[in-house]
Short mmCIF file of C-alpha atoms in Angstrom, two decimals:
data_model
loop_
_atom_site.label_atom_id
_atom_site.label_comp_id
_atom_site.label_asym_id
_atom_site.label_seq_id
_atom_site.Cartn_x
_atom_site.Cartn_y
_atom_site.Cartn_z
CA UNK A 1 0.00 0.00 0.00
CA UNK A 2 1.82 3.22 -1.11
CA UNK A 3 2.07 6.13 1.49
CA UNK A 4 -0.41 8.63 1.33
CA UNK A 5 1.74 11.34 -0.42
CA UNK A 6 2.56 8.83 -2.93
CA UNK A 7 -1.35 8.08 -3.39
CA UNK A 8 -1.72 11.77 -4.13
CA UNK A 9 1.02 12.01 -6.61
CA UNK A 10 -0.71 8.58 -8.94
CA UNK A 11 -4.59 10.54 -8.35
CA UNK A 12 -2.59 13.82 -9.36
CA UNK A 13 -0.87 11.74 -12.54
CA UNK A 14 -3.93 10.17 -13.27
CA UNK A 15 -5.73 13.65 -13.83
CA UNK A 16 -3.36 14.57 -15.87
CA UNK A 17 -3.61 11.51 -18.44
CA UNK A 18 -7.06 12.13 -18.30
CA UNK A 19 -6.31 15.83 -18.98
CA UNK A 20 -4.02 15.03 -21.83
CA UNK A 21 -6.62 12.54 -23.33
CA UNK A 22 -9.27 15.55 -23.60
CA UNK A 23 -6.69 18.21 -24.87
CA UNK A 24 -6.05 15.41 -27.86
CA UNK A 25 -10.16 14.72 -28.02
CA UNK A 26 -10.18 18.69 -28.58
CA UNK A 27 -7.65 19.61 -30.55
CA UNK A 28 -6.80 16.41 -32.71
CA UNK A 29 -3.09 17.09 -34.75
CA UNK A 30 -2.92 16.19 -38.54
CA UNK A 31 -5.35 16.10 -41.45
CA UNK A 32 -7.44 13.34 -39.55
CA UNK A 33 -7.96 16.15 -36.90
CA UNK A 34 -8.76 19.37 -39.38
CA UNK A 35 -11.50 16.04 -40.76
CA UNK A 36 -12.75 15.49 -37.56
CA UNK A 37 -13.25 19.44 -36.57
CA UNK A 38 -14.95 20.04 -39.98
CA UNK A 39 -16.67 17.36 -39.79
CA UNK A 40 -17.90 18.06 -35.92
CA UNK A 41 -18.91 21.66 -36.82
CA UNK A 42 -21.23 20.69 -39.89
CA UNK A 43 -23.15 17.90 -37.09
CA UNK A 44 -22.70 20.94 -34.94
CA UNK A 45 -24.69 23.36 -37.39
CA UNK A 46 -27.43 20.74 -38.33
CA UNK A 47 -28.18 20.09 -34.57
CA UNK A 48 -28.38 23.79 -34.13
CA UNK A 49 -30.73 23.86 -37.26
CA UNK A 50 -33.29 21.07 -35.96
CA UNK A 51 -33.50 22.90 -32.65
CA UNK A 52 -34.42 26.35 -34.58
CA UNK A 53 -31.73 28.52 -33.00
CA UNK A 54 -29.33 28.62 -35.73
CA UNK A 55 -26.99 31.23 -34.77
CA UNK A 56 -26.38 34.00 -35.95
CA UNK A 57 -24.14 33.98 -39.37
CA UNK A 58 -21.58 36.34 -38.14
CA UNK A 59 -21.17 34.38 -35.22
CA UNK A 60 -20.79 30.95 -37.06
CA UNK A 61 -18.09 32.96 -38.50
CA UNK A 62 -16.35 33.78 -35.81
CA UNK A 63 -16.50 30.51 -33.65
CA UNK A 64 -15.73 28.20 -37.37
CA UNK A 65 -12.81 30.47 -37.69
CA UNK A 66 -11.40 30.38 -33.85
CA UNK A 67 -11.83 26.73 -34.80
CA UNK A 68 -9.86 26.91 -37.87
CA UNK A 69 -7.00 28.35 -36.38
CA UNK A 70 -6.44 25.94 -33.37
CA UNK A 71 -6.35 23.27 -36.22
CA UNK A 72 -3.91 25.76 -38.12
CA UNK A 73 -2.16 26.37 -34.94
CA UNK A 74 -1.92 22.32 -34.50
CA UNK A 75 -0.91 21.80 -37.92
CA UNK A 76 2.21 24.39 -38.07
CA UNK A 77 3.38 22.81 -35.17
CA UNK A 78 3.49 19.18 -36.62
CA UNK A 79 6.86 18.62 -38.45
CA UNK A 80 6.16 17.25 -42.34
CA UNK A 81 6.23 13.41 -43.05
CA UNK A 82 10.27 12.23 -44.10
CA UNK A 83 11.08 12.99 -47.71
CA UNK A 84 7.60 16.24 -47.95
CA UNK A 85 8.67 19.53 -49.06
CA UNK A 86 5.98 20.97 -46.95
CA UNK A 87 4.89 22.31 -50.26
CA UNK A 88 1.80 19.38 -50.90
CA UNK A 89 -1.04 21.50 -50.26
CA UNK A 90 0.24 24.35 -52.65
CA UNK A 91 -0.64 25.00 -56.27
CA UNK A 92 2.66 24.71 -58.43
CA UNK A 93 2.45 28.34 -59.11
CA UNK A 94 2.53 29.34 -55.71
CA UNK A 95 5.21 26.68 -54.58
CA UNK A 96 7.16 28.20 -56.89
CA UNK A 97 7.08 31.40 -55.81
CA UNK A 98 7.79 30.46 -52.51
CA UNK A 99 10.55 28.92 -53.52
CA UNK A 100 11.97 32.37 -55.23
CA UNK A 101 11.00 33.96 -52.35
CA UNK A 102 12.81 32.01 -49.71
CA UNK A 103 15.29 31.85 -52.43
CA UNK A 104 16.07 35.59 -52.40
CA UNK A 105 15.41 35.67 -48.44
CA UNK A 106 18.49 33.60 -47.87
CA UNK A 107 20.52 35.37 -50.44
CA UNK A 108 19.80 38.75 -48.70
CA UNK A 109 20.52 37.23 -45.40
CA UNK A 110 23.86 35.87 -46.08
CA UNK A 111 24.86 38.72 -48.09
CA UNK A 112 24.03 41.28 -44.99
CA UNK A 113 25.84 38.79 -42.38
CA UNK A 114 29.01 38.67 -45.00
CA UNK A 115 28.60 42.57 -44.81
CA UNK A 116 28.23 43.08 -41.61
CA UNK A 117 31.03 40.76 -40.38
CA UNK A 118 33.47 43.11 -43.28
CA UNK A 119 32.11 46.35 -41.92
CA UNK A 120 31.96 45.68 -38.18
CA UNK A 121 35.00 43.56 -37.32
CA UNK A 122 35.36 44.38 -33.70
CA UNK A 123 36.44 41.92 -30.41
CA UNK A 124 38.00 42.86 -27.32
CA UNK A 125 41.71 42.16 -26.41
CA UNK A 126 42.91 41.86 -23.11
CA UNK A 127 46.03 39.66 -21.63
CA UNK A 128 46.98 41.80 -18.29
CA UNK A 129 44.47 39.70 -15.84
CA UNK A 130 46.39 36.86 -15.09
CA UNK A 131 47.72 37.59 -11.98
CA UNK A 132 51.21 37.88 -12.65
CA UNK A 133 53.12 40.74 -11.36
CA UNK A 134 54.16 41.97 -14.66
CA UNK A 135 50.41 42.19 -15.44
CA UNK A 136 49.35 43.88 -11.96
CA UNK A 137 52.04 46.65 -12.68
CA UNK A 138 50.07 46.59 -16.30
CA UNK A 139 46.87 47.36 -15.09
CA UNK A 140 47.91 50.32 -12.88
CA UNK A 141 49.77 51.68 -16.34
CA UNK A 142 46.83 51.40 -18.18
CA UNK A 143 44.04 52.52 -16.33
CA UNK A 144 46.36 56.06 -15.54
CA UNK A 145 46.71 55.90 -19.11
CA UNK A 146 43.39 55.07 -20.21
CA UNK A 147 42.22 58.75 -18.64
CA UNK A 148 43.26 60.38 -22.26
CA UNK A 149 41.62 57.26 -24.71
CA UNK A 150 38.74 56.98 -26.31
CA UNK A 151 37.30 54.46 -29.06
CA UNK A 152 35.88 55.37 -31.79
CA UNK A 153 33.36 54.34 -34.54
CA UNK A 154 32.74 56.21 -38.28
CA UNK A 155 29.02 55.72 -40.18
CA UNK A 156 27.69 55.98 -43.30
CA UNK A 157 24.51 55.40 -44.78
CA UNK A 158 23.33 53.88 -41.16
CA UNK A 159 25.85 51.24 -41.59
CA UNK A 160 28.68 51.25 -39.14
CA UNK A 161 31.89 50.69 -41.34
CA UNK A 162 35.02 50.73 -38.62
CA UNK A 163 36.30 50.96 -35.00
CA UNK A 164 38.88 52.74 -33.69
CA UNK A 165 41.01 53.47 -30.56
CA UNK A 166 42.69 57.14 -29.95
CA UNK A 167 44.21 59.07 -27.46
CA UNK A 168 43.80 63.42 -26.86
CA UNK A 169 46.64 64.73 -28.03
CA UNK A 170 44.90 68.38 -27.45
CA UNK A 171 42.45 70.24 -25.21
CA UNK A 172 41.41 73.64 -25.12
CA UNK A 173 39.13 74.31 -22.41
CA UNK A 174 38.22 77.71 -23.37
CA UNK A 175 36.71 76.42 -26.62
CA UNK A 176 35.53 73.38 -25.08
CA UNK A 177 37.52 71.53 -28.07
CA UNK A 178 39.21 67.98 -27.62
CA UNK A 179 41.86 66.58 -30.72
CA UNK A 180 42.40 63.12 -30.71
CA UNK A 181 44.89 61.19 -32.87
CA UNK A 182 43.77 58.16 -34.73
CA UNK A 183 44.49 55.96 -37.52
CA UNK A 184 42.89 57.36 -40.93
CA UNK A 185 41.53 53.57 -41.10
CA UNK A 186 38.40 55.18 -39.67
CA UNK A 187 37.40 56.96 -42.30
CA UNK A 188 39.54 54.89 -45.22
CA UNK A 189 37.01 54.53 -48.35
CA UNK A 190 36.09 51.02 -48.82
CA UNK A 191 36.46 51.18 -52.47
CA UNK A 192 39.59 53.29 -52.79
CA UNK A 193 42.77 53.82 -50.30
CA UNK A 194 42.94 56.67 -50.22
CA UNK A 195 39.80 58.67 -49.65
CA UNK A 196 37.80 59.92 -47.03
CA UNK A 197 34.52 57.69 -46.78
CA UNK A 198 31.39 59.31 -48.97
CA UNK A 199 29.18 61.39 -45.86
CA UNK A 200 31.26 59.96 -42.97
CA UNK A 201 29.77 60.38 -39.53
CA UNK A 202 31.87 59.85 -36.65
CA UNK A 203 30.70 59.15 -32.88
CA UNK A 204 33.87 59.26 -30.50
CA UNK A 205 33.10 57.20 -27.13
CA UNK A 206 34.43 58.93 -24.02
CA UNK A 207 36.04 57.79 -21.18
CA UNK A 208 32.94 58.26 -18.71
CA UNK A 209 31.28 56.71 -21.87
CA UNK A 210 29.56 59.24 -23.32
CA UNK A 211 29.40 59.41 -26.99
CA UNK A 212 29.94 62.72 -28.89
CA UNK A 213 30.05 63.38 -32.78
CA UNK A 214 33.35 64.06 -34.25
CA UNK A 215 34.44 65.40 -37.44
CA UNK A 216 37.88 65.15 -39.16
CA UNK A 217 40.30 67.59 -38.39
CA UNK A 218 43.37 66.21 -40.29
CA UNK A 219 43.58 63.06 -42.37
CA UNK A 220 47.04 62.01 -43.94
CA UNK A 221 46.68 58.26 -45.79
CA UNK A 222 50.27 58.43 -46.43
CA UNK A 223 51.20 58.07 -42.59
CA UNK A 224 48.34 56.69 -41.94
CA UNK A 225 47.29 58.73 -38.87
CA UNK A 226 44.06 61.36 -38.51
CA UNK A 227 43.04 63.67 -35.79
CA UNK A 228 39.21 63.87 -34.84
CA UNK A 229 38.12 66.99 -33.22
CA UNK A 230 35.10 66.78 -30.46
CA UNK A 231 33.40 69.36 -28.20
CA UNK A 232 33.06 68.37 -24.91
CA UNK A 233 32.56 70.36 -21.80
CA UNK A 234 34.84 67.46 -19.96
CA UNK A 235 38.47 68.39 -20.11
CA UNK A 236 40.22 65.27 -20.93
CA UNK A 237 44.10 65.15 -20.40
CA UNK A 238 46.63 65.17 -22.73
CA UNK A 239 48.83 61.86 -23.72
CA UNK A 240 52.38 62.68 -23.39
CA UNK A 241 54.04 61.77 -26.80
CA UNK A 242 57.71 60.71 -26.43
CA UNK A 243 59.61 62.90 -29.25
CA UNK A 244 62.29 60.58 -29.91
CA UNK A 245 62.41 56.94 -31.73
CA UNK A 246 62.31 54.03 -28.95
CA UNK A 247 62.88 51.30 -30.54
CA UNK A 248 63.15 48.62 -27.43
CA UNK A 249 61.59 47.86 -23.82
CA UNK A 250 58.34 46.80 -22.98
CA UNK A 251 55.63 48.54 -23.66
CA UNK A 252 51.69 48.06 -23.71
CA UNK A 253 49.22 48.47 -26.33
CA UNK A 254 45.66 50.70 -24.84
CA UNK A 255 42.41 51.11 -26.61
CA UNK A 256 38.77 51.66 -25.63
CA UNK A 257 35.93 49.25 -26.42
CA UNK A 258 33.71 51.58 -28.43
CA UNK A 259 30.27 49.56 -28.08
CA UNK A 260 30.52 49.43 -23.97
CA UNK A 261 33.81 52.05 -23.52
CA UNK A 262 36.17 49.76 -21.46
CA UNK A 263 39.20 49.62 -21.61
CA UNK A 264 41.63 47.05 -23.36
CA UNK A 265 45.55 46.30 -22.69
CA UNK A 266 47.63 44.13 -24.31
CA UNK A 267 51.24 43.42 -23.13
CA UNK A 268 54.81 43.07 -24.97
CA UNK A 269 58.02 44.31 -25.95
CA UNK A 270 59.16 46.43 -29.00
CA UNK A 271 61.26 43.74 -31.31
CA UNK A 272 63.93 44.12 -34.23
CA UNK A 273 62.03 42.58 -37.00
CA UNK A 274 60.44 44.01 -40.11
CA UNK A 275 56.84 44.95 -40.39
CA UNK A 276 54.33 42.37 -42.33
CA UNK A 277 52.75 46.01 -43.77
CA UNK A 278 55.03 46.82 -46.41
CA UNK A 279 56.24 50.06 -45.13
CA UNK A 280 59.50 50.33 -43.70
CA UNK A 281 58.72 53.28 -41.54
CA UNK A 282 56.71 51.00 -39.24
CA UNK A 283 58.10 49.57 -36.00
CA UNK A 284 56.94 46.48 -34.20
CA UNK A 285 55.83 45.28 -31.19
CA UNK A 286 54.81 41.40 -29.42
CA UNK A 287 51.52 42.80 -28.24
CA UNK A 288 48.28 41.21 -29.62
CA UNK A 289 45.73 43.07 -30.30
CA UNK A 290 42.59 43.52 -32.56
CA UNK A 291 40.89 45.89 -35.12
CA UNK A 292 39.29 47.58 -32.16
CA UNK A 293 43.07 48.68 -30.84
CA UNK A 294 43.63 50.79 -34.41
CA UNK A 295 44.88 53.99 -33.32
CA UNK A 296 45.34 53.18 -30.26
CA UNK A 297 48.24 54.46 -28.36
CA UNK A 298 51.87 52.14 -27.67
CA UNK A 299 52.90 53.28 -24.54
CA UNK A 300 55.49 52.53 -22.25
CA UNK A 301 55.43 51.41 -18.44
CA UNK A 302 55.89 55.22 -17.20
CA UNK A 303 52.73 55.98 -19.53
CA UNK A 304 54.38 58.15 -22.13
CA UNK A 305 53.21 57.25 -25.62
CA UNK A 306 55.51 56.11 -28.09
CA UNK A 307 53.64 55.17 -31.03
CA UNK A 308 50.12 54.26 -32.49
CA UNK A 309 49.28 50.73 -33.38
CA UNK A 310 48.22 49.30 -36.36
CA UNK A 311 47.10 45.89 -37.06
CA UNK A 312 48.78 42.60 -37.98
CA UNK A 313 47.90 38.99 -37.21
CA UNK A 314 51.02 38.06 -35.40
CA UNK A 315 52.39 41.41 -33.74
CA UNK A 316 50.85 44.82 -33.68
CA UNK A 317 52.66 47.38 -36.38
CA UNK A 318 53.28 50.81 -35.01
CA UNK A 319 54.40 54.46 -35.92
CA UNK A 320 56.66 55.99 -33.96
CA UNK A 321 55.57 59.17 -32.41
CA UNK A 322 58.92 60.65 -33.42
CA UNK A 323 57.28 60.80 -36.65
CA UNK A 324 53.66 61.59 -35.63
CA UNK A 325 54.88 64.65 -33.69
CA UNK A 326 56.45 66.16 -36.96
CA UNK A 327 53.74 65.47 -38.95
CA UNK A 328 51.27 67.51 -36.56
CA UNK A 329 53.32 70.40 -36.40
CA UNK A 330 53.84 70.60 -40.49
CA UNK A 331 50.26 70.20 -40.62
CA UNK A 332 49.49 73.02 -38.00
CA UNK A 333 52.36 75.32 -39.51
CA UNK A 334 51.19 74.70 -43.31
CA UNK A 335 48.26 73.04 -43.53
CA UNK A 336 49.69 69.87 -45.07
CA UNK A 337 52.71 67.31 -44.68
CA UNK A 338 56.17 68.12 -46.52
CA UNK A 339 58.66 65.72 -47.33
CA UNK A 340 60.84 64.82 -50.17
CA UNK A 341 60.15 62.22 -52.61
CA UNK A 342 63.70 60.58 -53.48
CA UNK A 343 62.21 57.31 -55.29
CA UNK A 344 64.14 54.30 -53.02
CA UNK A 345 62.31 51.35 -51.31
CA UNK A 346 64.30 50.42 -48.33
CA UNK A 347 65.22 48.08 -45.21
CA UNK A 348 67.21 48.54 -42.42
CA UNK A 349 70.04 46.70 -42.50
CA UNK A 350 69.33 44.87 -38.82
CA UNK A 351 66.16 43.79 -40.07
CA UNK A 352 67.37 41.81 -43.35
CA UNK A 353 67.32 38.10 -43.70
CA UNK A 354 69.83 36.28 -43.27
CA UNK A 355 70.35 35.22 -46.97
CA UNK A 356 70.48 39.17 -47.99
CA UNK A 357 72.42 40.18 -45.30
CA UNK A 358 75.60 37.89 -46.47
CA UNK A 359 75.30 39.76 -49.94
CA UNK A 360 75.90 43.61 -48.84
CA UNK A 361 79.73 44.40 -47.94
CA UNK A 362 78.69 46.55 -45.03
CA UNK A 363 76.32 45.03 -42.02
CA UNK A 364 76.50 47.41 -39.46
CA UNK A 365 74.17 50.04 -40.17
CA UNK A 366 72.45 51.51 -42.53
CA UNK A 367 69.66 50.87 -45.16
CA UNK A 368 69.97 48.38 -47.35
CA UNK A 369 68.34 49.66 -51.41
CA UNK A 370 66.10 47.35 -52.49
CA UNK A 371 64.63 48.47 -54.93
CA UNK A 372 65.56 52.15 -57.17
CA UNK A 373 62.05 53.67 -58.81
CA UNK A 374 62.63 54.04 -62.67
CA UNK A 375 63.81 58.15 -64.07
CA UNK A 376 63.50 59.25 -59.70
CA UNK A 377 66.32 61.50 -58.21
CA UNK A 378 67.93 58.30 -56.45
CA UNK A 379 67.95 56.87 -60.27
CA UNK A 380 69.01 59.77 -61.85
CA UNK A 381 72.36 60.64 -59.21
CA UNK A 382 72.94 57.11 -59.77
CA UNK A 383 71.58 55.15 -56.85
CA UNK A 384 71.59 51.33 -57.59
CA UNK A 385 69.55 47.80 -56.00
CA UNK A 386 71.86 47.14 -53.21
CA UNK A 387 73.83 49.91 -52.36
CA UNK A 388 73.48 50.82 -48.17
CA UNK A 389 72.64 54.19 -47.34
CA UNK A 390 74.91 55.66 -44.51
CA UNK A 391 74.53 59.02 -44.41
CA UNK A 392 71.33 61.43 -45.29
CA UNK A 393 71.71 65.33 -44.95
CA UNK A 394 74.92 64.73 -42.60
CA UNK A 395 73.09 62.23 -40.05
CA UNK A 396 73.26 58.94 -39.43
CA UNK A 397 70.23 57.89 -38.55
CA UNK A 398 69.69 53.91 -37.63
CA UNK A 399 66.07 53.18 -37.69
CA UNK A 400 63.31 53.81 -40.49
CA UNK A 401 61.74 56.29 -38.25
CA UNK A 402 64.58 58.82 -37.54
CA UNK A 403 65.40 58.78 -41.19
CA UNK A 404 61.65 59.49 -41.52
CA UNK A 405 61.76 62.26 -39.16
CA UNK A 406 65.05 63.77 -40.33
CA UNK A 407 63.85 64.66 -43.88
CA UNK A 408 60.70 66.07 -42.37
CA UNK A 409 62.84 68.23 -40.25
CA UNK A 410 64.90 69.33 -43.35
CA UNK A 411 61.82 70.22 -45.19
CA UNK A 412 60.59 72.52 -42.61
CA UNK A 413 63.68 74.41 -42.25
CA UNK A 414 64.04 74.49 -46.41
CA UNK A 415 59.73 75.53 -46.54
CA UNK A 416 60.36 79.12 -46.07
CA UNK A 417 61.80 79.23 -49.79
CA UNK A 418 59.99 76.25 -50.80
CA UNK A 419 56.60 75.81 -52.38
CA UNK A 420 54.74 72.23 -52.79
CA UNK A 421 56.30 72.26 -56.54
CA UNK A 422 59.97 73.20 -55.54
CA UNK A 423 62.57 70.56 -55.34
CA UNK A 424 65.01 70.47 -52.41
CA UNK A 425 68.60 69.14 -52.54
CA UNK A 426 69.81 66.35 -50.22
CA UNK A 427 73.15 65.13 -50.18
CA UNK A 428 73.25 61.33 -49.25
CA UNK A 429 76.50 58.78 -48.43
CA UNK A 430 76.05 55.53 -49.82
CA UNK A 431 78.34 52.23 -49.63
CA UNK A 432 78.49 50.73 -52.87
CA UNK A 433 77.65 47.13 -53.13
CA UNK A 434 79.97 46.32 -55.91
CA UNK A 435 83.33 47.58 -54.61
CA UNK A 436 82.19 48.52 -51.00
CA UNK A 437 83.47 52.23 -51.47
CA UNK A 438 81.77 55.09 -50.46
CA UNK A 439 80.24 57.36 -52.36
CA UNK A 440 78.95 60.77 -51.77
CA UNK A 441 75.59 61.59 -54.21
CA UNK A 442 73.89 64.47 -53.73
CA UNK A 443 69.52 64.11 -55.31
CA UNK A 444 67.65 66.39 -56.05
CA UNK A 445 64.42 65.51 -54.36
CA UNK A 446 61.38 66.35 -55.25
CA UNK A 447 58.78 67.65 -52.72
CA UNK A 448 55.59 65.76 -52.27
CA UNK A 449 52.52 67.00 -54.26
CA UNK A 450 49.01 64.81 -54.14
CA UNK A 451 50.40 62.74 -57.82
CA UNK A 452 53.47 60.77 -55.86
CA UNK A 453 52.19 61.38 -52.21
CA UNK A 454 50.85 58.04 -51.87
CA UNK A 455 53.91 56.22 -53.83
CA UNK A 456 55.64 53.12 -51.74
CA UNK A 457 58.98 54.61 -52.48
CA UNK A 458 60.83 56.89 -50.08
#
């Protein structure tokens, strides 16, 4: 004999069985059941008719069609028989154009979710909460840091095209005006490099996460770096650039999450290996980051920026700001970047491989040619594949970026006499690789104009 609590839980199982039973006796599943309802409201209606109170026809109306869809109802719910298209009870034409329909439906679909994963690539990096001490002393770096970082995001046409991380690099609190330094990958065309995108609008996420509209201030594609102006009533502080080339120690890579506004840090060191971005002016760095770090600031552990950061898949590409510093102040002096065009691809020498290297008959320092543009001023003074270049306007500079940022200082002092069609003369020493001499050649360089600005060459 079962317990009484057990005797209440087989009378309580037994009402439902019985309950179930009557829930199938009412709503029967399948074509039988849409039959038997049919059938049930015609024996229904004649019943009604023998009595003489017929309802009323609106009101057959309304209880045949609450019946019809609880049948309906039952019937979407019932998964088609192995091997049915679901299509049965269609006409051809109509199956058809279902078909199309659907057809274009999932075409649309798959094209927006292709677009939207090109347009919106954004994810989070973050590798400084493990614990570790290294990562402790991290966190305090960033979040002092993070005071003068903001992400950002550009639009157009409602469609969100990039992300972005940047840092102030200006505030004037009388104007209520806020410059921050970016990558021009914000507002990069999609179709061409090197454009501003069609109607861009640009929302710049704070770091109390508040978002503001922005609008362009400077954009250089050459260099790769923009400045977005906001007005804000909250004075943000500055980042402190660092205005020479550091090209070792650790450093960490900030940004700002631009859909929630935290922050992100990644953690590395600065290494002596060439950039997977074809651009020799670029440093690199072990930090690993993502889309959403782009513009972000490179800074090192006493919070002092010393770069922006680009992206690659297995380190993080950066400009130094020895060069970003020069490149603001030729753009606030003339309204535009000056430097000379000499027509040389280069490497430094450090950062060759090891099958080069053993070819050039001087490996300490230097930049190795490796490639001479056709009819430019290094062809034309006589410049050759191979040849190291020592020397450049009576420096000796030893990384991409000081070479960078020595001909943009030697512009500036020449732009008082220059225009954007004037040539300048620099005097270069090169090693030559076929007897190892060197050779003193001076080019005559042309200055930048918007036909060769965007040229891979020095």
């Amino acid at each position: 004999m079962p317990f009484p609590r057990e005797k209440e839980r087989d009378v309580s199982r037994r009402h439902r069985h019985r309950r179930r039973r009557v829930d199938r006796e009412i709503i029967p599943t399948g074509r039988r059941g849409e039959r038997l309802a049919q059938d049930g409201e015609r024996e229904a209606r004649r019943k009604r008719s023998r009595e003489g109170h017929d309802p009323l026809p609106q009101d057959v109306g309304r209880k045949s069609s609450r019946k019809r869809r609880r049948v309906e109802i039952t019937n979407a719910r019932a998964a088609p028989e192995e091997g049915s298209s679901g299509l049965e009870d269609f006409s051809e034409e109509m199956a058809d154009r279902f078909m199309q329909i659907m057809s274009g439906h999932d075409e649309q679909v798959q094209r927006e979710s292709v677009d939207c994963c090109e347009l919106t690539v954004e994810s989070e990096f973050c590798d400084v909460d493990d614990g570790s001490f290294q990562s402790c002393k991290a966190k305090i770096v960033a979040v002092r840091a993070s005071r003068s970082i903001v992400g950002l995001s550009s639009f157009s046409d409602g469609k969100r095209i990039r992300v972005c991380s940047g840092c102030v690099v200006a505030s004037n609190g009388s104007s209520d005006t806020t410059k921050i330094l970016t990558s021009a990958t914000l507002v990069r065309s999609l179709s061409t490099s090197n454009s501003v995108i069609p109607d861009v609008k640009i929302k710049v996420c704070l770091p109390n996460a508040h978002i503001l509209d922005g609008s362009i201030s400077m954009v250089d594609f050459h260099y790769n770096i923009a400045v977005i102006e906001v007005n804000s009533d909250q004075k943000l502080p500055e980042a402190v650039l660092v205005t020479d080339v550091i090209e070792r120690g650790a450093v960490l890579a900030i940004g700002r999450f631009y859909d929630h506004g935290g922050v992100m840090c990644a953690q590395g060191e600065i290494r002596k290996q060439a950039s997977s971005v074809e651009c020799a002016e670029l440093l690199v760095s072990s930090c690993h980051t993502t889309m959403a770090g782009v513009g972000g600031p490179l800074v090192n552990y006493s919070g002092h920026v010393v770069g922006i950061n680009f992206y690659g898949e297995n380190h993080t590409p950066f400009l130094s700001t020895a060069v970003i510093i020069r490149c603001l102040d030729h753009w606030e002096s003339y309204g535009k970047i000056i430097r000379p065009w000499l027509g040389l691809f280069y490497t430094p020498v450090d950062m060759l491989p090891l099958r080069v290297l053993e070819k050039c008959t001087y490996v300490d320092e230097g930049f190795y040619i490796s490639k001479v543009a056709k009819g430019s001023p290094a062809d034309v003074a006589g410049l050759c594949t191979g040849d190291v270049l020592i020397k450049c306007a009576g420096e000796v500079p030893s990384t991409a970026p000081e070479l960078s940022a020595l001909l943009l200082d030697f512009c500036k002092e020449q732009m008082e006499s220059y225009t954007s069609e004037s040539n300048v003369t620099v005097e270069v020493v090169v090693r030559k690789q076929s007897d190892g001499r060197e050779v003193r050649k001076t080019l005559i360089a042309n200055v930048l104009c918007e036909c060769s600005y965007y040229r891979t060459y020095l």
